[in-house]
């Protein structure tokens, strides 16, 4: 983290060109952007690195290189909006691999179940940090999967209250967005996706065990037919975050399955990844 420390002490931090080029090579979905967009993304990433703390946790050796890769992906959603949308975030904490956090969920009988589960990322609300597992964040080869964009989409969603799949509409850019249309389109797509996931679950063996390799392979096979990560069926906020990941890294699939969701996200983010050459 030597360079980052130097960077904080300087007035105008700059990501070295070679490091920036290496970042673009590692993240093929950024190559959709024009030269002008990439230049602005670099400037935003420098601003994020200067404004927020990047901290390694769990003995993680956070290098400048990794911090730049995370910053570039975190800034992609706000490339045509404003970095101020991340004001409500103290910083970014990076663990080497999945980390364990306490979970709680109320069942249909009103009983709260608590357990500990390893997760790949977590966006804490009320001024909290974004926490990432580098092992998962670095794994950008899985179709449509991007932990950094996912967690920062949650941060946007949290900018106007508890996460619900409804990020703040900004008067400067979102005048043509209609809250009712957003609600209708997203809840329609969410319901459709939940049905698809329920159908998948019905096709699984009765005593499904994800630690059984044959069962896990069957699950992977069935979920490969879904247009989004099945995690999107968990909550409308997860649907928004997963759809945002897909919007930036696998737009063809999202636009094919849910064209209206793609259209609204395109207006929200003020980007159209499908129209950009690769
Ligand atoms: Zn999530």
Short mmCIF file of C-alpha atoms and ligand atoms in Angstrom, two decimals:
data_model
loop_
_atom_site.label_atom_id
_atom_site.label_comp_id
_atom_site.label_asym_id
_atom_site.label_seq_id
_atom_site.Cartn_x
_atom_site.Cartn_y
_atom_site.Cartn_z
CA UNK A 1 0.00 0.00 0.00
CA UNK A 2 2.97 2.30 -0.39
CA UNK A 3 1.65 4.06 -3.42
CA UNK A 4 -1.78 4.54 -1.87
CA UNK A 5 -0.23 6.15 1.17
CA UNK A 6 1.69 8.51 -1.08
CA UNK A 7 -1.48 9.09 -3.00
CA UNK A 8 -3.33 10.30 0.09
CA UNK A 9 -0.60 12.78 0.86
CA UNK A 10 -0.74 14.34 -2.59
CA UNK A 11 -3.27 16.86 -3.76
CA UNK A 12 -4.04 15.25 -7.07
CA UNK A 13 -3.70 11.48 -6.79
CA UNK A 14 -3.00 9.68 -10.04
CA UNK A 15 -3.26 6.00 -10.84
CA UNK A 16 -0.11 5.06 -12.76
CA UNK A 17 -0.96 4.37 -16.43
CA UNK A 18 0.48 0.87 -16.37
CA UNK A 19 -1.62 -0.08 -13.34
CA UNK A 20 -4.73 1.36 -15.01
CA UNK A 21 -4.07 -0.60 -18.20
CA UNK A 22 -3.65 -3.80 -16.16
CA UNK A 23 -6.99 -3.10 -14.46
CA UNK A 24 -8.77 -2.69 -17.80
CA UNK A 25 -7.23 -5.93 -19.06
CA UNK A 26 -8.49 -7.81 -16.04
CA UNK A 27 -12.03 -6.44 -16.33
CA UNK A 28 -13.21 -7.08 -19.89
CA UNK A 29 -16.63 -5.49 -19.35
CA UNK A 30 -14.89 -2.11 -18.94
CA UNK A 31 -13.67 -2.43 -22.49
CA UNK A 32 -17.17 -1.56 -23.70
CA UNK A 33 -16.53 2.02 -22.59
CA UNK A 34 -15.25 4.71 -24.95
CA UNK A 35 -11.83 6.29 -24.43
CA UNK A 36 -13.52 9.37 -23.03
CA UNK A 37 -15.58 7.30 -20.59
CA UNK A 38 -12.49 5.38 -19.49
CA UNK A 39 -10.68 8.61 -18.78
CA UNK A 40 -13.56 9.82 -16.63
CA UNK A 41 -13.72 6.43 -14.88
CA UNK A 42 -10.04 6.75 -14.05
CA UNK A 43 -10.61 10.24 -12.61
CA UNK A 44 -13.54 9.01 -10.50
CA UNK A 45 -11.52 6.02 -9.28
CA UNK A 46 -8.72 8.38 -8.21
CA UNK A 47 -11.25 10.52 -6.38
CA UNK A 48 -12.75 7.47 -4.61
CA UNK A 49 -9.28 6.26 -3.58
CA UNK A 50 -8.53 9.71 -2.19
CA UNK A 51 -11.86 10.16 -0.39
CA UNK A 52 -12.42 6.74 1.17
CA UNK A 53 -10.33 4.41 3.27
CA UNK A 54 -9.42 1.05 1.75
CA UNK A 55 -8.56 -1.42 4.50
CA UNK A 56 -7.39 -5.02 4.41
CA UNK A 57 -8.91 -7.23 7.13
CA UNK A 58 -8.27 -10.80 8.28
CA UNK A 59 -4.54 -10.46 7.48
CA UNK A 60 -5.31 -9.57 3.86
CA UNK A 61 -2.40 -8.02 2.01
CA UNK A 62 -4.19 -5.20 0.22
CA UNK A 63 -2.06 -4.02 -2.69
CA UNK A 64 -2.43 -0.80 -4.71
CA UNK A 65 -3.34 -2.92 -7.66
CA UNK A 66 -6.29 -4.54 -5.88
CA UNK A 67 -7.48 -1.19 -4.51
CA UNK A 68 -7.52 0.22 -8.06
CA UNK A 69 -9.45 -2.79 -9.40
CA UNK A 70 -12.08 -2.36 -6.69
CA UNK A 71 -12.29 1.42 -7.17
CA UNK A 72 -12.80 1.09 -10.93
CA UNK A 73 -15.70 -1.34 -10.49
CA UNK A 74 -17.22 0.68 -7.64
CA UNK A 75 -17.18 3.81 -9.83
CA UNK A 76 -18.68 2.21 -12.94
CA UNK A 77 -22.32 2.52 -11.73
CA UNK A 78 -21.86 6.23 -10.92
CA UNK A 79 -19.81 7.07 -14.02
CA UNK A 80 -22.62 9.28 -15.39
CA UNK A 81 -24.08 10.17 -11.98
CA UNK A 82 -22.06 11.43 -9.04
CA UNK A 83 -19.60 9.99 -6.55
CA UNK A 84 -21.57 11.86 -3.88
CA UNK A 85 -23.99 8.93 -3.94
CA UNK A 86 -21.33 7.06 -1.93
CA UNK A 87 -21.06 9.83 0.68
CA UNK A 88 -22.84 7.54 3.12
CA UNK A 89 -19.92 5.12 3.27
CA UNK A 90 -16.93 5.32 5.56
CA UNK A 91 -14.77 3.07 3.47
CA UNK A 92 -14.14 -0.30 1.93
CA UNK A 93 -12.92 -3.30 3.91
CA UNK A 94 -11.45 -6.27 2.07
CA UNK A 95 -11.09 -9.80 3.46
CA UNK A 96 -9.00 -12.44 1.69
CA UNK A 97 -11.97 -14.79 1.28
CA UNK A 98 -15.61 -15.23 2.33
CA UNK A 99 -16.19 -13.87 5.83
CA UNK A 100 -18.75 -14.87 8.39
CA UNK A 101 -21.50 -12.57 9.56
CA UNK A 102 -24.48 -13.23 11.79
CA UNK A 103 -27.75 -13.64 9.85
CA UNK A 104 -31.32 -13.55 11.07
CA UNK A 105 -34.57 -14.29 9.31
CA UNK A 106 -38.15 -14.56 10.50
CA UNK A 107 -40.06 -17.61 9.26
CA UNK A 108 -43.76 -17.77 8.38
CA UNK A 109 -44.64 -18.61 11.99
CA UNK A 110 -42.91 -15.43 13.18
CA UNK A 111 -39.96 -17.29 14.71
CA UNK A 112 -36.61 -15.57 14.22
CA UNK A 113 -33.81 -17.93 13.19
CA UNK A 114 -30.23 -16.82 13.69
CA UNK A 115 -27.18 -18.38 12.13
CA UNK A 116 -23.70 -17.57 10.85
CA UNK A 117 -23.03 -17.73 7.16
CA UNK A 118 -19.95 -17.03 5.06
CA UNK A 119 -20.66 -14.24 2.56
CA UNK A 120 -18.79 -12.75 -0.38
CA UNK A 121 -19.79 -9.16 0.30
CA UNK A 122 -21.89 -6.94 2.51
CA UNK A 123 -22.97 -3.31 2.23
CA UNK A 124 -23.68 -1.95 5.69
CA UNK A 125 -26.32 0.76 5.89
CA UNK A 126 -26.47 3.91 7.99
CA UNK A 127 -23.05 5.25 7.08
CA UNK A 128 -21.40 1.85 7.10
CA UNK A 129 -18.64 0.32 5.04
CA UNK A 130 -18.74 -1.94 2.03
CA UNK A 131 -17.10 -5.25 2.97
CA UNK A 132 -15.77 -7.54 0.25
CA UNK A 133 -14.16 -10.95 -0.05
CA UNK A 134 -11.29 -10.59 -2.50
CA UNK A 135 -11.47 -14.24 -3.50
CA UNK A 136 -15.04 -13.64 -4.69
CA UNK A 137 -14.50 -10.11 -6.00
CA UNK A 138 -11.56 -11.29 -8.11
CA UNK A 139 -13.68 -14.03 -9.62
CA UNK A 140 -15.08 -11.98 -12.50
CA UNK A 141 -15.16 -14.90 -14.96
CA UNK A 142 -18.49 -16.32 -13.81
CA UNK A 143 -21.18 -15.10 -16.21
CA UNK A 144 -23.02 -12.08 -14.91
CA UNK A 145 -21.38 -12.23 -11.48
CA UNK A 146 -19.69 -9.18 -9.97
CA UNK A 147 -19.45 -8.78 -6.21
CA UNK A 148 -18.15 -5.19 -6.27
CA UNK A 149 -20.92 -3.84 -8.52
CA UNK A 150 -23.46 -5.84 -6.48
CA UNK A 151 -22.46 -4.27 -3.16
CA UNK A 152 -22.20 -0.74 -4.58
CA UNK A 153 -25.64 -1.10 -6.16
CA UNK A 154 -26.86 -1.81 -2.59
CA UNK A 155 -25.09 1.38 -1.47
CA UNK A 156 -27.01 3.39 -4.09
CA UNK A 157 -30.24 1.70 -3.01
CA UNK A 158 -29.45 2.66 0.61
CA UNK A 159 -28.89 6.32 -0.26
CA UNK A 160 -32.62 6.96 0.31
CA UNK A 161 -33.41 4.59 3.18
CA UNK A 162 -33.43 0.85 3.82
CA UNK A 163 -32.59 -1.20 0.70
CA UNK A 164 -35.76 -2.02 -1.25
CA UNK A 165 -34.72 -2.01 -4.92
CA UNK A 166 -35.64 1.66 -5.21
CA UNK A 167 -32.53 3.87 -5.48
CA UNK A 168 -32.91 7.66 -5.22
CA UNK A 169 -34.02 9.46 -8.39
CA UNK A 170 -31.91 12.56 -8.85
CA UNK A 171 -33.61 15.70 -10.19
CA UNK A 172 -30.62 16.55 -12.39
CA UNK A 173 -30.78 13.33 -14.39
CA UNK A 174 -33.83 11.24 -13.59
CA UNK A 175 -36.74 13.54 -14.37
CA UNK A 176 -38.02 11.17 -17.04
CA UNK A 177 -38.02 8.22 -14.65
CA UNK A 178 -41.43 7.44 -13.23
CA UNK A 179 -41.59 5.89 -9.76
CA UNK A 180 -44.79 3.98 -10.56
CA UNK A 181 -43.35 2.52 -13.73
CA UNK A 182 -40.19 1.53 -11.84
CA UNK A 183 -42.28 -0.18 -9.20
CA UNK A 184 -44.42 -2.02 -11.77
CA UNK A 185 -41.55 -3.16 -13.97
CA UNK A 186 -39.30 -4.30 -11.13
CA UNK A 187 -42.01 -6.06 -9.13
CA UNK A 188 -43.27 -7.79 -12.30
CA UNK A 189 -39.79 -9.01 -13.16
CA UNK A 190 -39.12 -10.01 -9.56
CA UNK A 191 -42.33 -12.10 -9.41
CA UNK A 192 -41.48 -13.76 -12.72
CA UNK A 193 -37.97 -14.54 -11.53
CA UNK A 194 -39.23 -15.96 -8.22
CA UNK A 195 -41.48 -18.32 -10.17
CA UNK A 196 -38.56 -19.45 -12.29
CA UNK A 197 -36.49 -20.15 -9.16
CA UNK A 198 -39.39 -21.98 -7.49
CA UNK A 199 -39.69 -24.15 -10.60
CA UNK A 200 -35.98 -24.90 -10.37
CA UNK A 201 -36.34 -25.83 -6.70
CA UNK A 202 -39.20 -28.20 -7.50
CA UNK A 203 -36.95 -29.99 -10.00
CA UNK A 204 -34.34 -30.68 -7.30
CA UNK A 205 -34.27 -33.98 -5.34
CA UNK A 206 -36.47 -33.99 -2.24
CA UNK A 207 -33.52 -34.21 0.14
CA UNK A 208 -31.33 -31.75 -1.70
CA UNK A 209 -27.85 -31.48 -0.20
CA UNK A 210 -25.57 -28.84 -1.72
CA UNK A 211 -22.51 -30.59 -0.29
CA UNK A 212 -23.28 -33.64 -2.46
CA UNK A 213 -21.30 -33.11 -5.72
CA UNK A 214 -24.03 -34.74 -7.84
CA UNK A 215 -26.68 -32.47 -6.31
CA UNK A 216 -24.48 -29.41 -6.68
CA UNK A 217 -23.88 -30.25 -10.36
CA UNK A 218 -27.61 -30.65 -10.91
CA UNK A 219 -28.25 -27.27 -9.26
CA UNK A 220 -25.60 -25.60 -11.44
CA UNK A 221 -27.13 -27.19 -14.52
CA UNK A 222 -30.63 -25.99 -13.72
CA UNK A 223 -29.57 -22.50 -12.65
CA UNK A 224 -27.54 -22.04 -15.86
CA UNK A 225 -30.91 -21.66 -17.62
CA UNK A 226 -31.87 -18.72 -15.40
CA UNK A 227 -31.21 -15.23 -16.77
CA UNK A 228 -29.88 -14.03 -13.38
CA UNK A 229 -28.15 -15.46 -10.33
CA UNK A 230 -30.90 -17.24 -8.28
CA UNK A 231 -29.87 -15.04 -5.33
CA UNK A 232 -31.93 -12.29 -7.03
CA UNK A 233 -35.09 -14.09 -5.85
CA UNK A 234 -34.21 -13.47 -2.20
CA UNK A 235 -35.56 -9.92 -1.89
CA UNK A 236 -36.43 -6.98 -4.20
CA UNK A 237 -33.22 -5.27 -3.02
CA UNK A 238 -31.21 -8.32 -4.11
CA UNK A 239 -33.03 -8.35 -7.43
CA UNK A 240 -31.97 -4.74 -8.04
CA UNK A 241 -28.34 -5.48 -7.06
CA UNK A 242 -28.11 -8.68 -9.14
CA UNK A 243 -29.83 -7.02 -12.13
CA UNK A 244 -27.32 -4.15 -11.84
CA UNK A 245 -24.41 -6.63 -11.91
CA UNK A 246 -25.86 -8.24 -15.03
CA UNK A 247 -26.58 -4.84 -16.59
CA UNK A 248 -22.89 -3.98 -16.55
CA UNK A 249 -21.24 -7.34 -17.11
CA UNK A 250 -23.78 -9.44 -19.06
CA UNK A 251 -26.28 -6.96 -20.54
CA UNK A 252 -27.37 -9.23 -23.43
CA UNK A 253 -28.89 -11.80 -21.07
CA UNK A 254 -30.64 -9.23 -18.88
CA UNK A 255 -32.05 -7.33 -21.88
CA UNK A 256 -33.23 -10.61 -23.43
CA UNK A 257 -35.08 -11.80 -20.31
CA UNK A 258 -36.26 -8.48 -18.86
CA UNK A 259 -36.06 -5.76 -21.53
CA UNK A 260 -37.99 -3.23 -19.42
CA UNK A 261 -35.66 -3.72 -16.46
CA UNK A 262 -32.72 -3.19 -18.81
CA UNK A 263 -34.34 -0.02 -20.22
CA UNK A 264 -35.00 1.47 -16.77
CA UNK A 265 -31.51 0.62 -15.49
CA UNK A 266 -30.10 2.18 -18.64
CA UNK A 267 -31.99 5.39 -17.89
CA UNK A 268 -31.03 5.23 -14.22
CA UNK A 269 -27.31 4.67 -14.73
CA UNK A 270 -27.36 6.81 -17.89
CA UNK A 271 -25.36 4.14 -19.68
CA UNK A 272 -26.25 1.69 -22.42
CA UNK A 273 -23.71 -1.17 -22.30
CA UNK A 274 -25.53 -2.98 -25.15
CA UNK A 275 -25.00 -0.17 -27.61
CA UNK A 276 -21.30 0.06 -26.88
CA UNK A 277 -18.86 -1.92 -28.92
CA UNK A 278 -16.67 -4.50 -27.24
ZN1 LIG B 1 -26.83 -8.43 -1.91
#
